[in-house]
Coordinates of C-alpha atoms and ligand atoms in Angstrom, one line a residue:
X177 CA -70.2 13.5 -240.0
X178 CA -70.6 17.3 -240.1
X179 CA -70.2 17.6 -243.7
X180 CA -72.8 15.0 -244.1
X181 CA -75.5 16.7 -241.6
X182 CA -74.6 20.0 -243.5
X183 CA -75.6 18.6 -246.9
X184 CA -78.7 17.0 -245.2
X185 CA -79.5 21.0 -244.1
X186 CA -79.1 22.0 -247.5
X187 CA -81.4 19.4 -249.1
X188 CA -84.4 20.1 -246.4
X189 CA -84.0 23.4 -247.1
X190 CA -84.2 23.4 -250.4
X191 CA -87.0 20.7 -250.4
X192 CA -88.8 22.2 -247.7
X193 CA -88.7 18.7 -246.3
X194 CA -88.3 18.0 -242.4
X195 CA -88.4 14.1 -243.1
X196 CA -84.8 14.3 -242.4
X197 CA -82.3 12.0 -244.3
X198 CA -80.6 11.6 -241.3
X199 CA -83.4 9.8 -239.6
X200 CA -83.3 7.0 -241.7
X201 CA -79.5 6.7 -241.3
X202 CA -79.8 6.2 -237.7
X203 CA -81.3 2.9 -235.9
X204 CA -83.7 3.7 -233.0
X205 CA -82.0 4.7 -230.0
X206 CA -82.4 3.1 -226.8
X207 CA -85.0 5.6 -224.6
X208 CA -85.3 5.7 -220.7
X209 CA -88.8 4.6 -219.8
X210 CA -91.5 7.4 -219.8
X211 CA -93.3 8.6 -216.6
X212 CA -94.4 12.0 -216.0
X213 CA -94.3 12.4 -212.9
X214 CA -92.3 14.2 -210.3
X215 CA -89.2 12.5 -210.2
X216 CA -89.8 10.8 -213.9
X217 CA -89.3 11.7 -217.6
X218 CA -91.2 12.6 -220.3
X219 CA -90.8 11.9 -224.1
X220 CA -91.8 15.8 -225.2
X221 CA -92.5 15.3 -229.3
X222 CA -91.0 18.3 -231.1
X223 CA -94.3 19.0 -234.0
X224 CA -92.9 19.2 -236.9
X225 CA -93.7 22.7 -237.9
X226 CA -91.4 24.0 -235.2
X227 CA -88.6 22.0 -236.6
X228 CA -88.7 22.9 -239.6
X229 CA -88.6 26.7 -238.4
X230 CA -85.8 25.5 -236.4
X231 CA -83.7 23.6 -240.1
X232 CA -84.8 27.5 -241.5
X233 CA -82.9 29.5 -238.6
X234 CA -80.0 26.6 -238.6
X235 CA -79.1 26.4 -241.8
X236 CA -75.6 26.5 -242.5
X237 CA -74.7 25.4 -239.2
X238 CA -73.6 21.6 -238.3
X239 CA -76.3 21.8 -235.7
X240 CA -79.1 19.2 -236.6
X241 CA -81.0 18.7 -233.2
X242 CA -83.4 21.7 -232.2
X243 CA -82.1 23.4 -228.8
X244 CA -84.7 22.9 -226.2
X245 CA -84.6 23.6 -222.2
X246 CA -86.9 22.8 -219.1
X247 CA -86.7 25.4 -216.4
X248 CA -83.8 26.7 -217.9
X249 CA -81.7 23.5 -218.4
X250 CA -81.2 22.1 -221.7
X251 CA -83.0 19.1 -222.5
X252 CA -81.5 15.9 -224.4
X253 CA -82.8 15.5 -228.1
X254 CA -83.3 12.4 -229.9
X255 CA -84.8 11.8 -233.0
X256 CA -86.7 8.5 -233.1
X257 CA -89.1 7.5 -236.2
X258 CA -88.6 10.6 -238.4
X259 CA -89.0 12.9 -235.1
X260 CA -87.5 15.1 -232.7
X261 CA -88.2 13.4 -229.1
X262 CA -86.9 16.2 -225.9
X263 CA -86.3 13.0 -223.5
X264 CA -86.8 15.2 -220.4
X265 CA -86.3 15.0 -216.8
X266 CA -88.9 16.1 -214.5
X267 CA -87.4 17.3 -210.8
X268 CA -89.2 15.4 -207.6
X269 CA -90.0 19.3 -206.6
X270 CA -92.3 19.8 -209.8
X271 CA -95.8 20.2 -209.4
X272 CA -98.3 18.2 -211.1
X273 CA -100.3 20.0 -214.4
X274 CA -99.2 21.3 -217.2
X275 CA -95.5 22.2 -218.3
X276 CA -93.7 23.2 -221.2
X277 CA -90.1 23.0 -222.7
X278 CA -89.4 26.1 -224.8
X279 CA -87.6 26.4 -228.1
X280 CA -86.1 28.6 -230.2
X281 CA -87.5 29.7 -233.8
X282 CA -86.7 31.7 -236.5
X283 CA -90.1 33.1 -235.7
X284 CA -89.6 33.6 -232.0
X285 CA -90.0 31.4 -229.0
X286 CA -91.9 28.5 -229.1
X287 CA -93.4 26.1 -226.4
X288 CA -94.4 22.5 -226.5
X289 CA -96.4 21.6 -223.3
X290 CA -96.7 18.3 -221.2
X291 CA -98.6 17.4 -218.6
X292 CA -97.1 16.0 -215.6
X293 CA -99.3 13.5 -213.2
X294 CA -99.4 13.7 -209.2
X295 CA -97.2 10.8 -207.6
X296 CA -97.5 10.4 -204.2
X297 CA -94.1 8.7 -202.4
X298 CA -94.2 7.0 -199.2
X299 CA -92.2 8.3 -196.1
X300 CA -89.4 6.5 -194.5
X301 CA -87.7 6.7 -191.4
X302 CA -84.1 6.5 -190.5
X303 CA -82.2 6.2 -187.4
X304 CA -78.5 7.7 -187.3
X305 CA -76.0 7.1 -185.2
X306 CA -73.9 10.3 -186.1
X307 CA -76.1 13.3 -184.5
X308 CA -74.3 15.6 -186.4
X309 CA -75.5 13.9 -189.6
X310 CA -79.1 14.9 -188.9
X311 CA -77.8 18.4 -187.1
X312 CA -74.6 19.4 -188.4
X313 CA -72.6 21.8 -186.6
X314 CA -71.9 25.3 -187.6
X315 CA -68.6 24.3 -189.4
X316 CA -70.0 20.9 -190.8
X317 CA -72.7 23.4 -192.5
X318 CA -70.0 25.8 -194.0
X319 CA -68.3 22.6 -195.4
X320 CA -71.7 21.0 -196.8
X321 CA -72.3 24.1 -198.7
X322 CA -69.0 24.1 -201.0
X323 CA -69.8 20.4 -201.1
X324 CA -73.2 21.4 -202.5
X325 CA -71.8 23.9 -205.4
X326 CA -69.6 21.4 -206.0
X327 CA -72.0 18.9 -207.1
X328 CA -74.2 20.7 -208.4
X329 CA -71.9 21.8 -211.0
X330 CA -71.1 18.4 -211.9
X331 CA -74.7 17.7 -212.1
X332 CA -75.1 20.1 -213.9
X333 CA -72.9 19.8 -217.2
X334 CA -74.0 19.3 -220.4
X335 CA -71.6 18.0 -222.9
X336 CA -73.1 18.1 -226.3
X337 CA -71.0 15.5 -228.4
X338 CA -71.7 13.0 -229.9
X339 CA -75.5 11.2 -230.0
X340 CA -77.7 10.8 -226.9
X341 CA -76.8 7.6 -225.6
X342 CA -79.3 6.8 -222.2
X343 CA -79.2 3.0 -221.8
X344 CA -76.9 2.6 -218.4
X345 CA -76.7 -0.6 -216.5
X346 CA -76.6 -1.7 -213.1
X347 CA -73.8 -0.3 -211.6
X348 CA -73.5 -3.2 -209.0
X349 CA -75.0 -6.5 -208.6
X350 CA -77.3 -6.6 -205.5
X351 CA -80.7 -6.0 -204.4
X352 CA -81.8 -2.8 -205.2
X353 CA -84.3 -0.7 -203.1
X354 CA -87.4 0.9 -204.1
X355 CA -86.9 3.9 -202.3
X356 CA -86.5 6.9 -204.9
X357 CA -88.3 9.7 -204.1
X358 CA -89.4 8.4 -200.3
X359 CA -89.6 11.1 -197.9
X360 CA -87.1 11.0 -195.2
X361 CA -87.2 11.3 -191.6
X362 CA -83.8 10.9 -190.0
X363 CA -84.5 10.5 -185.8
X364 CA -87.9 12.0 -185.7
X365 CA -86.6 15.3 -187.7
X366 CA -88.2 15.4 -192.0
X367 CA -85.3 15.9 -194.3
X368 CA -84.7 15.9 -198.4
X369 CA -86.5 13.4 -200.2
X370 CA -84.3 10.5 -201.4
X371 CA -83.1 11.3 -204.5
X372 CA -81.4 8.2 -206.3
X373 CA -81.8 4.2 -205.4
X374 CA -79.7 2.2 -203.1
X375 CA -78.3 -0.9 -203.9
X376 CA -77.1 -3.6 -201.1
X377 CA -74.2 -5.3 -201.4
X378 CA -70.8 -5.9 -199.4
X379 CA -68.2 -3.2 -198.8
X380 CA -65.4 -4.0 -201.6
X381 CA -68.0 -5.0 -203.8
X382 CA -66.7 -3.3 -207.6
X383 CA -68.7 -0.9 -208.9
X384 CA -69.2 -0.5 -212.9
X385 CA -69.5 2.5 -215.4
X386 CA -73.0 1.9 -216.1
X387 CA -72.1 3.4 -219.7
X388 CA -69.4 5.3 -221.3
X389 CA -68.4 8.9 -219.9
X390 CA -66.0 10.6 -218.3
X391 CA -65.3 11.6 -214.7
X392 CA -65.8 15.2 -213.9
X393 CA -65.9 15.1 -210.1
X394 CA -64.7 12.9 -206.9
X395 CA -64.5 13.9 -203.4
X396 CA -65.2 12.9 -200.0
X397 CA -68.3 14.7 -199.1
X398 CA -70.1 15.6 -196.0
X399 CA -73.2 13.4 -196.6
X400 CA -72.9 11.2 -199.4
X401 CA -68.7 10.2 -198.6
X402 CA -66.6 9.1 -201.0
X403 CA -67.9 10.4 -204.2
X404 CA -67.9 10.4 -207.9
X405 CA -69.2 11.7 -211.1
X406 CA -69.7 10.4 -214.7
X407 CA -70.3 12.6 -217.1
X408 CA -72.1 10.8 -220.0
X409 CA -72.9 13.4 -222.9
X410 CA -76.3 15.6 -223.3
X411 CA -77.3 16.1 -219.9
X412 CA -76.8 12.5 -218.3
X413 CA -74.9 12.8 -215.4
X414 CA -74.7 10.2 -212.8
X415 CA -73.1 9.8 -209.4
X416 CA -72.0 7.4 -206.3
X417 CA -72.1 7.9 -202.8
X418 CA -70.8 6.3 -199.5
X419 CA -67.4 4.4 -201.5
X420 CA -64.9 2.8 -199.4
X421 CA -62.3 3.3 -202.4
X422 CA -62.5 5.7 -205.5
X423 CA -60.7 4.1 -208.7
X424 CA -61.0 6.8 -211.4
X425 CA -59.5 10.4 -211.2
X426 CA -61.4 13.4 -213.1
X427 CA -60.9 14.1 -216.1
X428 CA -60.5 10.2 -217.3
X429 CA -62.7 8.5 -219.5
X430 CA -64.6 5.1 -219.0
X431 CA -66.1 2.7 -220.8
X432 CA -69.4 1.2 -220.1
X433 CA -68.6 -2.0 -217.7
X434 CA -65.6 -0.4 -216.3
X435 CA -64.7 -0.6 -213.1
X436 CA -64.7 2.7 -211.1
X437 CA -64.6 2.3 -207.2
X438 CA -66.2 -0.2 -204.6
X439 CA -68.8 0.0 -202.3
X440 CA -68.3 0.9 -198.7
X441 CA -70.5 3.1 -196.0
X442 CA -68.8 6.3 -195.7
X443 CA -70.8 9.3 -195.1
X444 CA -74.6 9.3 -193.9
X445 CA -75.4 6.0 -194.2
X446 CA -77.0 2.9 -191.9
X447 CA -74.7 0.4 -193.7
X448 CA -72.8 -0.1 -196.6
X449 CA -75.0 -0.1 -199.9
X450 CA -74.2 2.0 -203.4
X451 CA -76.4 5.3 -203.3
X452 CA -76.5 5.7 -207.2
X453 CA -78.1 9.4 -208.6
X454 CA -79.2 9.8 -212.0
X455 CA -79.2 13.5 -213.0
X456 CA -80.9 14.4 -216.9
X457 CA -81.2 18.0 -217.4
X458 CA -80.2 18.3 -213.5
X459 CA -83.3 16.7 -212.6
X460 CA -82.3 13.7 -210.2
X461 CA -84.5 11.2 -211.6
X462 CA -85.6 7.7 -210.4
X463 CA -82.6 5.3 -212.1
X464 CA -84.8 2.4 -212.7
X465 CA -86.3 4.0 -215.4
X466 CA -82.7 3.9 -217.4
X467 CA -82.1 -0.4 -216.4
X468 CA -83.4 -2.4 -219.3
X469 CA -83.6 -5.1 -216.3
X470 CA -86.1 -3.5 -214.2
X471 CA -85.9 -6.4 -211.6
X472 CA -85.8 -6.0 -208.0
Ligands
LIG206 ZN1 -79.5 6.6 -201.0

């Protein structure tokens, strides 16, 4: 493979030619939906003068996908219908207007911009039982904040093997709510948006690898319980709150379908349901937006 997309270098340089040979090799990839808004993703078309700039400052290398990040993180690259397509994801924090990914050229930097649209989210209220989920005392807090650099270190990998792949399925059967990106009011007091969906379903209900990765993190944590992390290759990271049982360890690999732990209501939670993140370039996205099946 890295023989062939060296001798693929070769030829566009010599020919000048950014029609790549390996796009025609390749069938279309499967794409998250696009919707650029906060919380959302946005197909970000690399023009083809910049890539060729790019082939000229990577020749020689096995490298074939230009290098691209968004606030810093590294974007995933596809290449769809004889172009480079940054599949990005857009934080719930962002502000609407105009953003840009920036690239790297034999000529300098380069940006591509995007625009990104307002999206207003409704707000939801929650009532806890645990008090000390909504105020946590002073030794829950030191204990939530190695929690947090824990996950967001798993969230934040990027494992650059392989292609893209960025069709996952439904991790469990059940009804799934509409909630991503809701503000959240837990017993009168505004806390962090919610950042993933929630599916229903009974504790000891098996949850599935919604596509092939490897675990990089469990845990029980503060908030989200028993937790775990799937790595899945250029910037796709997802995760899975409030389990009754973990049935992976870190470090193993999974295959799409496989089963990984079971639902249960550990941690902050009102009842047992799946809280299911989706992280793409560490931006916790809405997950819908991956499911082929959109349905409700
Ligand atoms: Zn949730």
């Amino acid at each position: 493979m890295a023989s062939a997309m060296a001798s693929c270098l070769l030829l566009a340089g010599v020919l000048f030619a950014w029609t790549h040979p390996v796009f025609a090799q390749e069938t279309a990839p499967w794409l998250p939906r696009e919707s650029r808004v906060p919380g959302g993703i946005a197909w970000v078309e690399i023009p083809s003068a910049i890539s060729e700039e790019i082939s000229g400052e990577i020749s020689g290398s096995s490298t074939v996908a230009p290098v691209a990040t968004f606030e810093g993180r590294r974007t995933a690259m596809v290449a769809q219908g004889g172009r480079w397509l940054a599949i990005v994801g857009i934080p719930l924090a962002t502000q609407p207007g105009e953003h840009a990914i920036e690239l790297r050229t034999a000529q300098g930097p380069a940006k591509v911009s995007f625009r990104v649209d307002d999206k207003q989210y409704r707000t939801q209220h929650l009532t806890l039982q645990n008090q000390r989920h909504v105020n946590p005392d002073p030794e829950d807090l030191a204990r939530i904040r190695k929690e947090t650099e824990r996950s967001d270190a798993a969230l934040s990998l990027f494992t650059a093997s392989g292609l893209p792949s960025l069709h996952l399925d439904a991790p469990v059967k059940g009804r799934r709510s509409d909630s991503y990106g809701s503000r959240r009011v837990f017993n009168g007091q505004p806390r962090n948006p919610h950042s993933g969906m929630d599916i229903a379903a009974p504790k000891g209900t098996p949850i599935h690898s919604p596509a092939p990765g490897r675990i990089v993190e469990t845990g029980n944590f503060f908030f989200n319980g028993n937790t775990l992390y799937i790595d899945h290759g250029h910037g796709l990271v997802t995760m899975y709150c409030h389990l009754d049982t973990i049935r992976a360890e870190v470090g193993e690999r999974v295959e799409r379908g496989q089963v990984i732990g079971t639902v249960g209501a550990t941690g902050r939670v009102t009842g047992p349901h799946l809280h299911w993140g989706v992280a793409l370039n560490r931006a916790m996205v809405d997950p819908a937006l991956f499911l082929k099946d959109t349905a409700r």
